[in-house]
Short mmCIF file of C-alpha atoms and ligand atoms in Angstrom, two decimals:
data_model
loop_
_atom_site.label_atom_id
_atom_site.label_comp_id
_atom_site.label_asym_id
_atom_site.label_seq_id
_atom_site.Cartn_x
_atom_site.Cartn_y
_atom_site.Cartn_z
CA UNK A 1 18.01 55.18 69.92
CA UNK A 2 17.43 56.69 73.39
CA UNK A 3 13.75 55.87 73.10
CA UNK A 4 14.55 52.26 72.21
CA UNK A 5 16.87 51.84 75.24
CA UNK A 6 14.26 53.13 77.58
CA UNK A 7 11.72 50.79 76.16
CA UNK A 8 14.00 47.76 76.76
CA UNK A 9 14.64 49.05 80.30
CA UNK A 10 11.00 49.11 81.28
CA UNK A 11 10.44 45.52 80.12
CA UNK A 12 13.61 44.10 81.76
CA UNK A 13 11.90 42.90 84.97
CA UNK A 14 9.43 40.91 82.97
CA UNK A 15 12.20 39.41 80.92
CA UNK A 16 14.19 38.14 83.89
CA UNK A 17 11.75 35.25 84.02
CA UNK A 18 13.09 34.13 80.71
CA UNK A 19 16.86 34.44 80.52
CA UNK A 20 16.91 33.22 76.94
CA UNK A 21 14.54 35.90 75.81
CA UNK A 22 16.68 38.51 77.56
CA UNK A 23 19.85 37.23 75.90
CA UNK A 24 18.21 37.31 72.50
CA UNK A 25 16.95 40.83 73.05
CA UNK A 26 20.40 42.01 74.08
CA UNK A 27 22.12 40.35 71.16
CA UNK A 28 19.54 41.59 68.76
CA UNK A 29 19.87 45.11 70.12
CA UNK A 30 23.66 44.98 69.95
CA UNK A 31 23.61 43.69 66.42
CA UNK A 32 20.95 45.99 65.18
CA UNK A 33 22.19 49.16 66.83
CA UNK A 34 25.76 49.60 66.01
CA UNK A 35 27.86 47.10 67.99
CA UNK A 36 28.98 45.56 64.79
CA UNK A 37 29.12 41.88 64.14
CA UNK A 38 29.30 40.60 67.72
CA UNK A 39 26.43 38.31 68.60
CA UNK A 40 24.81 35.00 67.94
CA UNK A 41 23.50 34.81 64.43
CA UNK A 42 21.29 32.20 62.79
CA UNK A 43 21.30 31.56 59.06
CA UNK A 44 19.00 29.30 57.15
CA UNK A 45 20.25 28.24 53.76
CA UNK A 46 18.71 26.22 50.96
CA UNK A 47 16.18 23.49 51.27
CA UNK A 48 18.09 20.43 50.09
CA UNK A 49 16.79 17.85 47.64
CA UNK A 50 16.14 15.54 50.60
CA UNK A 51 13.82 18.08 52.23
CA UNK A 52 16.27 19.15 54.93
CA UNK A 53 16.90 22.81 55.61
CA UNK A 54 20.48 24.05 55.77
CA UNK A 55 21.17 26.03 58.92
CA UNK A 56 24.09 27.53 60.76
CA UNK A 57 24.77 29.41 63.96
CA UNK A 58 27.55 31.96 63.98
CA UNK A 59 28.76 33.21 67.35
CA UNK A 60 31.04 36.20 67.05
CA UNK A 61 33.05 38.49 69.28
CA UNK A 62 34.45 41.71 67.93
CA UNK A 63 37.46 43.59 69.25
CA UNK A 64 38.10 46.57 66.99
CA UNK A 65 38.57 45.06 63.57
CA UNK A 66 39.27 41.57 64.86
CA UNK A 67 36.55 38.93 64.82
CA UNK A 68 36.70 35.60 66.66
CA UNK A 69 34.08 32.98 67.34
CA UNK A 70 32.58 29.71 66.24
CA UNK A 71 30.39 28.48 63.46
CA UNK A 72 28.10 25.52 63.98
CA UNK A 73 26.53 23.91 60.97
CA UNK A 74 24.91 20.57 60.20
CA UNK A 75 28.47 19.43 59.51
CA UNK A 76 29.97 20.34 62.89
CA UNK A 77 31.36 23.20 64.89
CA UNK A 78 34.61 25.05 64.43
CA UNK A 79 36.50 28.14 65.47
CA UNK A 80 36.49 31.05 63.07
CA UNK A 81 38.40 34.28 62.95
CA UNK A 82 38.62 37.21 60.62
CA UNK A 83 38.41 40.94 60.21
CA UNK A 84 35.73 43.58 59.94
CA UNK A 85 36.19 46.75 57.95
CA UNK A 86 33.20 48.96 58.69
CA UNK A 87 30.21 46.81 57.94
CA UNK A 88 32.21 44.45 55.68
CA UNK A 89 33.82 41.29 57.05
CA UNK A 90 35.80 38.19 56.08
CA UNK A 91 35.86 35.07 58.21
CA UNK A 92 38.24 32.12 58.00
CA UNK A 93 37.46 28.69 59.43
CA UNK A 94 40.11 26.95 61.52
CA UNK A 95 39.93 24.14 58.96
CA UNK A 96 41.24 26.24 56.06
CA UNK A 97 43.44 29.31 56.42
CA UNK A 98 43.82 29.72 52.64
CA UNK A 99 40.33 30.80 51.65
CA UNK A 100 37.73 32.75 53.62
CA UNK A 101 34.72 30.59 54.35
CA UNK A 102 32.35 33.54 54.67
CA UNK A 103 32.55 37.02 53.18
CA UNK A 104 29.79 39.56 53.63
CA UNK A 105 28.29 42.69 55.12
CA UNK A 106 26.13 43.82 57.98
CA UNK A 107 23.01 45.26 56.37
CA UNK A 108 20.20 46.68 58.53
CA UNK A 109 20.93 44.33 61.42
CA UNK A 110 21.31 41.24 59.21
CA UNK A 111 24.39 39.50 57.89
CA UNK A 112 24.32 39.12 54.12
CA UNK A 113 27.21 36.94 53.03
CA UNK A 114 28.54 34.40 50.57
CA UNK A 115 29.98 31.00 51.50
CA UNK A 116 31.60 30.06 48.21
CA UNK A 117 28.71 29.95 45.77
CA UNK A 118 26.13 29.82 48.56
CA UNK A 119 24.36 32.91 49.88
CA UNK A 120 23.76 33.45 53.58
CA UNK A 121 21.30 35.72 55.36
CA UNK A 122 21.77 35.60 59.13
CA UNK A 123 19.57 37.17 61.76
CA UNK A 124 20.02 37.33 65.55
CA UNK A 125 19.51 33.76 66.77
CA UNK A 126 16.80 32.41 69.03
CA UNK A 127 17.04 29.08 70.94
CA UNK A 128 14.74 27.57 68.33
CA UNK A 129 17.53 28.05 65.79
CA UNK A 130 19.90 25.65 67.57
CA UNK A 131 21.85 23.22 65.39
CA UNK A 132 22.54 19.82 67.01
CA UNK A 133 26.12 19.39 68.18
CA UNK A 134 28.14 16.56 66.65
CA UNK A 135 29.65 14.07 69.14
CA UNK A 136 33.33 13.30 68.57
CA UNK A 137 34.16 9.78 67.39
CA UNK A 138 37.77 8.69 67.82
CA UNK A 139 38.96 6.99 64.62
CA UNK A 140 40.49 3.48 64.83
CA UNK A 141 44.18 2.74 65.43
CA UNK A 142 46.27 2.57 62.28
CA UNK A 143 46.90 -0.73 60.57
CA UNK A 144 47.44 -1.38 56.85
CA UNK A 145 44.38 -2.22 54.76
CA UNK A 146 45.22 -4.91 52.17
CA UNK A 147 45.31 -3.82 48.53
CA UNK A 148 41.97 -4.39 46.80
CA UNK A 149 43.67 -5.25 43.50
CA UNK A 150 41.64 -2.66 41.54
CA UNK A 151 42.72 0.26 39.32
CA UNK A 152 45.86 -1.36 37.93
CA UNK A 153 45.76 1.53 35.44
CA UNK A 154 44.26 4.97 36.19
CA UNK A 155 40.45 4.75 36.47
CA UNK A 156 38.50 6.03 33.45
CA UNK A 157 34.89 7.10 33.28
CA UNK A 158 32.57 10.04 33.79
CA UNK A 159 31.54 12.04 36.85
CA UNK A 160 28.49 14.28 37.23
CA UNK A 161 29.95 17.13 39.26
CA UNK A 162 31.85 19.40 36.86
CA UNK A 163 28.84 20.07 34.64
CA UNK A 164 25.69 18.94 36.42
CA UNK A 165 26.59 19.63 40.09
CA UNK A 166 23.28 19.52 42.02
CA UNK A 167 21.23 18.87 38.88
CA UNK A 168 22.19 15.21 38.54
CA UNK A 169 19.35 12.67 38.70
CA UNK A 170 18.42 9.15 37.62
CA UNK A 171 17.32 10.02 34.05
CA UNK A 172 20.53 12.02 33.52
CA UNK A 173 22.68 9.10 34.66
CA UNK A 174 20.77 6.61 32.49
CA UNK A 175 20.99 8.77 29.39
CA UNK A 176 24.68 9.46 30.04
CA UNK A 177 25.21 5.69 30.34
CA UNK A 178 23.43 5.22 26.99
CA UNK A 179 25.65 7.88 25.44
CA UNK A 180 28.81 6.34 26.90
CA UNK A 181 28.00 3.34 24.76
CA UNK A 182 26.68 5.04 21.59
CA UNK A 183 29.49 7.63 21.47
CA UNK A 184 32.22 5.01 21.78
CA UNK A 185 33.39 6.30 25.17
CA UNK A 186 32.87 2.93 26.86
CA UNK A 187 34.84 1.13 24.19
CA UNK A 188 37.60 3.70 24.48
CA UNK A 189 37.93 2.64 28.16
CA UNK A 190 35.63 5.03 30.03
CA UNK A 191 33.89 2.45 32.21
CA UNK A 192 32.84 4.18 35.44
CA UNK A 193 29.70 6.33 35.54
CA UNK A 194 30.06 8.21 38.80
CA UNK A 195 27.31 10.04 40.64
CA UNK A 196 28.82 12.86 42.69
CA UNK A 197 27.21 14.86 45.51
CA UNK A 198 23.46 15.54 46.01
CA UNK A 199 22.01 12.04 45.55
CA UNK A 200 21.59 11.57 49.31
CA UNK A 201 18.30 11.37 51.14
CA UNK A 202 17.97 11.08 54.92
CA UNK A 203 18.66 8.11 57.18
CA UNK A 204 15.76 5.82 58.09
CA UNK A 205 14.96 4.76 61.67
CA UNK A 206 17.73 2.12 61.52
CA UNK A 207 20.27 4.63 60.26
CA UNK A 208 20.30 3.37 56.67
CA UNK A 209 21.07 6.17 54.26
CA UNK A 210 18.42 6.53 51.58
CA UNK A 211 18.43 8.30 48.26
CA UNK A 212 16.46 11.51 47.66
CA UNK A 213 13.66 11.94 45.11
CA UNK A 214 16.13 12.43 42.23
CA UNK A 215 17.23 8.78 42.56
CA UNK A 216 14.09 6.70 43.22
CA UNK A 217 15.84 3.31 43.04
CA UNK A 218 19.63 3.17 43.17
CA UNK A 219 19.77 -0.62 42.79
CA UNK A 220 17.67 -0.47 39.63
CA UNK A 221 19.94 2.29 38.33
CA UNK A 222 23.03 0.18 39.05
CA UNK A 223 21.42 -2.76 37.24
CA UNK A 224 20.76 -0.52 34.25
CA UNK A 225 24.30 0.86 34.17
CA UNK A 226 25.72 -2.66 34.51
CA UNK A 227 23.51 -3.90 31.66
CA UNK A 228 25.38 -1.43 29.45
CA UNK A 229 28.75 -2.93 30.31
CA UNK A 230 29.54 0.01 32.58
CA UNK A 231 30.16 0.40 36.32
CA UNK A 232 28.45 2.74 38.79
CA UNK A 233 30.21 5.06 41.21
CA UNK A 234 28.83 7.01 44.16
CA UNK A 235 29.94 9.75 46.56
CA UNK A 236 30.06 10.25 50.32
CA UNK A 237 32.44 11.59 52.94
CA UNK A 238 33.88 10.87 56.39
CA UNK A 239 32.24 13.92 57.99
CA UNK A 240 28.63 14.31 59.06
CA UNK A 241 27.89 16.21 55.84
CA UNK A 242 29.12 16.28 52.26
CA UNK A 243 30.48 19.41 50.61
CA UNK A 244 26.99 20.25 49.36
CA UNK A 245 25.68 19.68 52.92
CA UNK A 246 23.94 16.34 52.39
CA UNK A 247 24.24 13.51 54.95
CA UNK A 248 27.63 11.77 54.78
CA UNK A 249 29.05 8.67 56.45
CA UNK A 250 30.30 9.91 59.85
CA UNK A 251 29.54 7.18 62.40
CA UNK A 252 27.88 5.04 59.71
CA UNK A 253 30.90 3.88 57.71
CA UNK A 254 30.26 0.13 57.80
CA UNK A 255 26.54 0.57 57.34
CA UNK A 256 27.00 2.83 54.31
CA UNK A 257 29.63 0.57 52.77
CA UNK A 258 27.12 -2.30 53.05
CA UNK A 259 24.37 -0.15 51.55
CA UNK A 260 26.62 0.77 48.61
CA UNK A 261 27.61 -2.86 48.09
CA UNK A 262 23.95 -3.90 48.24
CA UNK A 263 23.04 -1.39 45.56
CA UNK A 264 25.81 -2.75 43.32
CA UNK A 265 28.14 0.23 43.55
CA UNK A 266 31.63 -0.20 42.05
CA UNK A 267 33.43 3.01 43.05
CA UNK A 268 33.30 5.40 46.02
CA UNK A 269 34.58 8.98 46.04
CA UNK A 270 34.99 9.94 49.69
CA UNK A 271 35.17 13.68 50.27
CA UNK A 272 36.73 15.19 53.44
CA UNK A 273 34.72 18.45 53.59
CA UNK A 274 32.89 18.67 56.93
CA UNK A 275 35.25 16.13 58.51
CA UNK A 276 37.62 19.11 58.76
CA UNK A 277 35.35 20.57 61.45
CA UNK A 278 35.70 17.44 63.61
CA UNK A 279 39.22 16.22 62.85
CA UNK A 280 42.62 17.83 62.45
CA UNK A 281 44.81 16.66 59.60
CA UNK A 282 46.66 14.21 61.87
CA UNK A 283 43.48 12.09 61.78
CA UNK A 284 43.14 11.98 57.99
CA UNK A 285 44.82 8.61 57.74
CA UNK A 286 42.80 6.65 60.35
CA UNK A 287 39.57 8.30 59.20
CA UNK A 288 40.17 7.25 55.57
CA UNK A 289 41.32 3.84 56.75
CA UNK A 290 37.96 3.33 58.49
CA UNK A 291 36.04 3.49 55.21
CA UNK A 292 38.78 1.66 53.28
CA UNK A 293 38.38 -1.25 55.64
CA UNK A 294 34.58 -1.04 55.62
CA UNK A 295 34.56 -1.24 51.81
CA UNK A 296 36.80 -4.29 51.78
CA UNK A 297 34.75 -5.98 54.51
CA UNK A 298 31.71 -5.94 52.20
CA UNK A 299 33.51 -8.31 49.83
CA UNK A 300 32.37 -6.25 46.82
CA UNK A 301 35.21 -4.78 44.75
CA UNK A 302 34.87 -0.99 44.95
CA UNK A 303 37.47 1.49 43.77
CA UNK A 304 38.24 3.82 46.67
CA UNK A 305 38.84 7.45 45.69
CA UNK A 306 40.09 9.75 48.46
CA UNK A 307 39.08 13.36 48.00
CA UNK A 308 40.88 15.58 50.49
CA UNK A 309 42.57 18.04 48.14
CA UNK A 310 46.13 16.82 48.85
CA UNK A 311 46.09 17.46 52.59
CA UNK A 312 48.54 15.71 54.89
CA UNK A 313 50.77 14.33 52.11
CA UNK A 314 48.08 11.82 51.15
CA UNK A 315 50.28 10.34 48.43
CA UNK A 316 52.60 8.91 51.10
CA UNK A 317 49.86 6.91 52.91
CA UNK A 318 46.94 6.61 50.44
CA UNK A 319 47.66 2.96 49.55
CA UNK A 320 47.93 1.88 53.23
CA UNK A 321 44.34 2.96 53.90
CA UNK A 322 43.07 1.04 50.86
CA UNK A 323 43.00 4.07 48.52
CA UNK A 324 43.22 3.61 44.75
CA UNK A 325 43.46 7.32 43.95
CA UNK A 326 43.55 10.56 45.85
CA UNK A 327 43.02 14.15 44.92
CA UNK A 328 46.17 16.25 45.07
CA UNK A 329 44.61 19.70 44.55
CA UNK A 330 41.62 21.95 45.06
CA UNK A 331 38.70 21.69 42.66
CA UNK A 332 39.42 22.18 38.97
CA UNK A 333 37.51 24.83 37.00
CA UNK A 334 36.92 24.97 33.26
CA UNK A 335 39.69 27.52 32.85
CA UNK A 336 43.27 27.34 31.55
CA UNK A 337 44.89 28.74 34.71
CA UNK A 338 43.00 26.32 36.95
CA UNK A 339 43.82 23.30 34.79
CA UNK A 340 47.52 24.18 34.51
CA UNK A 341 47.65 25.14 38.20
CA UNK A 342 46.29 21.74 39.23
CA UNK A 343 48.74 19.76 37.14
CA UNK A 344 51.70 21.81 38.36
CA UNK A 345 50.58 21.43 41.95
CA UNK A 346 50.77 17.66 41.80
CA UNK A 347 54.34 17.54 40.43
CA UNK A 348 55.88 16.67 43.84
CA UNK A 349 53.64 13.61 44.10
CA UNK A 350 55.11 11.94 40.98
CA UNK A 351 57.16 9.24 42.77
CA UNK A 352 54.02 7.89 44.44
CA UNK A 353 51.96 6.99 41.33
CA UNK A 354 51.80 3.36 40.28
CA UNK A 355 49.50 0.44 39.52
CA UNK A 356 46.64 0.40 42.03
CA UNK A 357 47.26 3.89 43.43
CA UNK A 358 47.17 7.17 41.53
CA UNK A 359 47.53 10.90 42.07
CA UNK A 360 44.36 12.70 41.01
CA UNK A 361 44.60 16.34 39.83
CA UNK A 362 40.76 16.29 39.53
CA UNK A 363 38.32 15.49 36.78
CA UNK A 364 38.39 16.55 33.16
CA UNK A 365 36.74 19.74 31.92
CA UNK A 366 37.14 18.81 28.24
CA UNK A 367 34.03 19.80 26.28
CA UNK A 368 32.57 22.10 28.93
CA UNK A 369 33.09 25.12 26.73
CA UNK A 370 35.38 27.58 28.52
CA UNK A 371 38.72 26.52 27.08
CA UNK A 372 39.79 26.31 23.45
CA UNK A 373 40.25 22.97 21.73
CA UNK A 374 44.04 23.55 21.84
CA UNK A 375 43.73 23.99 25.60
CA UNK A 376 41.59 20.87 25.93
CA UNK A 377 44.15 18.87 23.92
CA UNK A 378 46.79 20.09 26.35
CA UNK A 379 44.51 19.13 29.28
CA UNK A 380 44.10 15.59 27.89
CA UNK A 381 47.82 15.26 27.09
CA UNK A 382 48.93 16.38 30.54
CA UNK A 383 46.50 14.07 32.32
CA UNK A 384 47.74 11.16 30.17
CA UNK A 385 51.43 12.02 30.70
CA UNK A 386 50.91 12.18 34.45
CA UNK A 387 48.93 8.91 34.61
CA UNK A 388 45.96 10.80 36.03
CA UNK A 389 42.50 9.27 36.28
CA UNK A 390 40.47 10.20 33.18
CA UNK A 391 37.01 11.10 34.41
CA UNK A 392 35.16 13.09 31.79
CA UNK A 393 33.05 15.88 33.26
CA UNK A 394 31.05 16.99 30.23
CA UNK A 395 27.68 16.13 28.70
CA UNK A 396 28.45 12.91 26.85
CA UNK A 397 25.04 13.10 25.14
CA UNK A 398 25.92 16.16 23.11
CA UNK A 399 29.64 16.19 22.37
CA UNK A 400 31.08 18.07 19.40
CA UNK A 401 33.28 16.13 17.03
CA UNK A 402 36.28 18.01 18.40
CA UNK A 403 35.45 16.97 21.98
CA UNK A 404 34.98 13.36 20.88
CA UNK A 405 38.31 13.40 19.06
CA UNK A 406 40.05 14.71 22.19
CA UNK A 407 38.44 12.43 24.77
CA UNK A 408 38.63 9.37 22.54
CA UNK A 409 42.12 9.79 21.16
CA UNK A 410 43.11 6.18 21.65
CA UNK A 411 46.82 6.83 21.24
CA UNK A 412 46.78 9.41 24.04
CA UNK A 413 44.59 7.16 26.21
CA UNK A 414 47.17 4.38 25.73
CA UNK A 415 49.81 6.67 27.24
CA UNK A 416 47.60 7.30 30.28
CA UNK A 417 46.82 3.60 30.62
CA UNK A 418 50.39 2.38 30.12
CA UNK A 419 51.08 -0.63 32.35
CA UNK A 420 54.27 0.83 33.84
CA UNK A 421 52.17 3.52 35.55
CA UNK A 422 54.80 6.29 35.64
CA UNK A 423 53.88 9.94 36.23
CA UNK A 424 55.83 12.42 34.08
CA UNK A 425 57.45 15.49 35.61
CA UNK A 426 58.07 18.76 33.76
CA UNK A 427 61.25 20.54 32.70
CA UNK A 428 60.71 24.20 31.91
CA UNK A 429 62.47 26.19 29.24
CA UNK A 430 60.98 29.67 28.88
CA UNK A 431 57.35 29.26 27.89
CA UNK A 432 57.84 25.65 26.89
CA UNK A 433 57.40 22.84 29.34
CA UNK A 434 58.51 19.30 28.48
CA UNK A 435 56.97 16.25 30.14
CA UNK A 436 58.54 12.81 29.51
CA UNK A 437 56.78 9.62 30.57
CA UNK A 438 58.64 6.27 30.42
CA UNK A 439 56.48 3.51 28.94
CA UNK A 440 56.31 -0.23 29.53
CA UNK A 441 57.72 -1.04 26.05
CA UNK A 442 60.96 0.85 26.78
CA UNK A 443 59.90 3.90 24.78
CA UNK A 444 58.59 7.21 26.07
CA UNK A 445 55.72 9.61 25.58
CA UNK A 446 56.77 13.23 25.45
CA UNK A 447 54.63 16.34 25.55
CA UNK A 448 55.83 19.89 25.01
CA UNK A 449 53.27 22.44 26.20
CA UNK A 450 53.39 26.06 25.07
CA UNK A 451 52.44 28.13 28.13
CA UNK A 452 53.09 31.39 26.28
CA UNK A 453 50.79 33.76 24.42
CA UNK A 454 52.25 33.20 20.95
CA UNK A 455 53.27 30.27 18.80
CA UNK A 456 56.70 28.77 19.47
CA UNK A 457 58.99 26.09 18.08
CA UNK A 458 59.05 23.03 20.29
CA UNK A 459 62.09 20.80 19.94
CA UNK A 460 62.10 17.24 21.25
CA UNK A 461 65.76 16.36 21.72
CA UNK A 462 66.68 12.68 21.81
CA UNK A 463 69.19 13.43 24.58
CA UNK A 464 66.38 14.66 26.88
CA UNK A 465 64.46 11.41 26.63
CA UNK A 466 66.89 9.14 28.52
CA UNK A 467 66.19 6.26 26.17
CA UNK A 468 67.77 2.85 26.74
CA UNK A 469 67.98 2.03 23.01
CA UNK A 470 68.14 3.75 19.63
CA UNK A 471 65.03 5.47 18.31
CA UNK A 472 63.04 3.18 16.04
CA UNK A 473 60.06 5.42 15.32
CA UNK A 474 58.22 8.50 16.51
CA UNK A 475 54.57 9.36 16.16
CA UNK A 476 52.65 12.60 16.63
CA UNK A 477 49.69 11.50 18.77
CA UNK A 478 47.44 14.43 17.87
CA UNK A 479 48.22 14.48 14.12
CA UNK A 480 47.99 10.66 14.15
CA UNK A 481 51.02 10.33 11.91
CA UNK A 482 54.57 9.11 12.12
CA UNK A 483 57.19 11.86 12.11
CA UNK A 484 60.78 11.83 11.05
CA UNK A 485 62.97 11.70 14.14
CA UNK A 486 66.56 12.52 13.17
CA UNK A 487 69.59 11.87 15.39
CA UNK A 488 68.92 15.19 17.17
CA UNK A 489 65.21 14.82 17.55
CA UNK A 490 62.17 16.50 16.11
CA UNK A 491 60.75 20.00 16.15
CA UNK A 492 57.41 21.55 15.27
CA UNK A 493 55.50 24.77 15.76
CA UNK A 494 53.12 24.73 18.73
CA UNK A 495 50.34 27.30 19.04
CA UNK A 496 49.80 29.27 22.25
CA UNK A 497 48.45 26.91 24.95
CA UNK A 498 48.83 24.00 22.53
CA UNK A 499 50.87 20.83 22.83
CA UNK A 500 53.15 18.64 20.74
CA UNK A 501 52.75 15.06 21.92
CA UNK A 502 54.92 12.26 20.58
CA UNK A 503 55.36 8.59 21.30
CA UNK A 504 58.95 7.60 20.72
CA UNK A 505 59.74 3.89 20.40
CA UNK A 506 63.14 2.27 20.66
CA UNK A 507 64.72 -0.66 18.82
C1 GLA B 1 34.13 19.01 46.61
C2 GLA B 1 34.91 18.11 45.67
C3 GLA B 1 34.26 18.19 44.29
C4 GLA B 1 32.82 17.76 44.38
C5 GLA B 1 32.09 18.62 45.39
C6 GLA B 1 30.68 18.11 45.66
O1 GLA B 1 34.25 20.34 46.28
O2 GLA B 1 36.25 18.48 45.60
O3 GLA B 1 34.97 17.37 43.38
O4 GLA B 1 32.75 16.40 44.74
O5 GLA B 1 32.76 18.64 46.63
O6 GLA B 1 30.02 18.85 46.63
#
């Protein structure tokens, strides 16, 4: 160590000529020789499908265990803070205090860390590592965007993200579209075939966003999907970058809306993600309004899906910015606790659901293999009872009979698609949770979910259903048979994580 210091000392005069080189040397020395995480670090990430290289600059100060600084990525720049314990650290971005954005260790003068599922290796930065700064664009003043008249019932279709994530491409979408028809999904109401993140290329000299090599001709793909009696959805976001770091619509809203319309797109999912580095939550509304207006200006009907994980009470203003649906939660995972967590989290939004504008607890995981069929039936029932969008997230080309029977249960779909558009709310009684959804014909749909670890008797009591008339009939929507509803109601055994779902009609 002494030898190293002396060596830097003797070369200092030479380095004065180049202040950048000196700075780099000092930072590198500090980082490599024991001054912890302080410094200016450069990380290169993956090479994206559009040929771009992910990169970030992390500038950190360390005071004891406390870390402060900034991170600059292709998506923008933001303050970060966190803690260091020895060589281990956790950093939180100013845009999200709930989850660390980077967790890692200092290893031999390098930062080795994970950003969600992505791995980072950061080395002391040089000027050549600089990431361009994003100029701030003030969003427009608020004014209501007229309703687009779409999504009178919750949108139904398929989305690529839950199963395919970055592996979606043109042949996958075409073969999924084929399977939507041959499996009966289209005829059951699943109309939208939605491409999620990672389709994006780079912008051309005029700023037009192109597709990457996985989607050689988006217009031809739209024509193909339309020829099957289906509609095509796409994905972008209001920030400079999408969640998977591809170019998004920041500063190009009208241009991108026109591009989407020109391709024949019918549905846009618009994901906040990197916008959080540029805008605070008080700008959510005007920022979403900007694209809502741009979509309507094209004259092409496009369902507008806001994806901002329930920030800023989106349910209270979603319709004013032209939104047809909005996410109310973080991303779903193919796991019981995640699925139940998401549906519970959107309970407070119930009063805001209705024709044209829906609360979205995220896409379906049915058929993806990590829940039991009982749990998937509960998933489907809860989404239907809460008038949630039904966007399948599995491989439609290879569904088991059980998956088909769940996704294409027409009686349950009819509850989701009921014209009244009411979102059920739960009443809890021990492990049993009862959800009652008023229906347009004056009857109700009722689901009793068993959250417990063992079978239980679920009792549907007529008095809990707040019916206007006398019960005429009741039907078990999973057994597909009428059941005998006495004056008191009906009861049945429900397995752990299973559901009893009835449709009760009145005279
Ligand atoms: C976010 C969204 C997901 C998906 C991914 C794509 O996480 O919430 O639904 O669109 O981005 O990167």
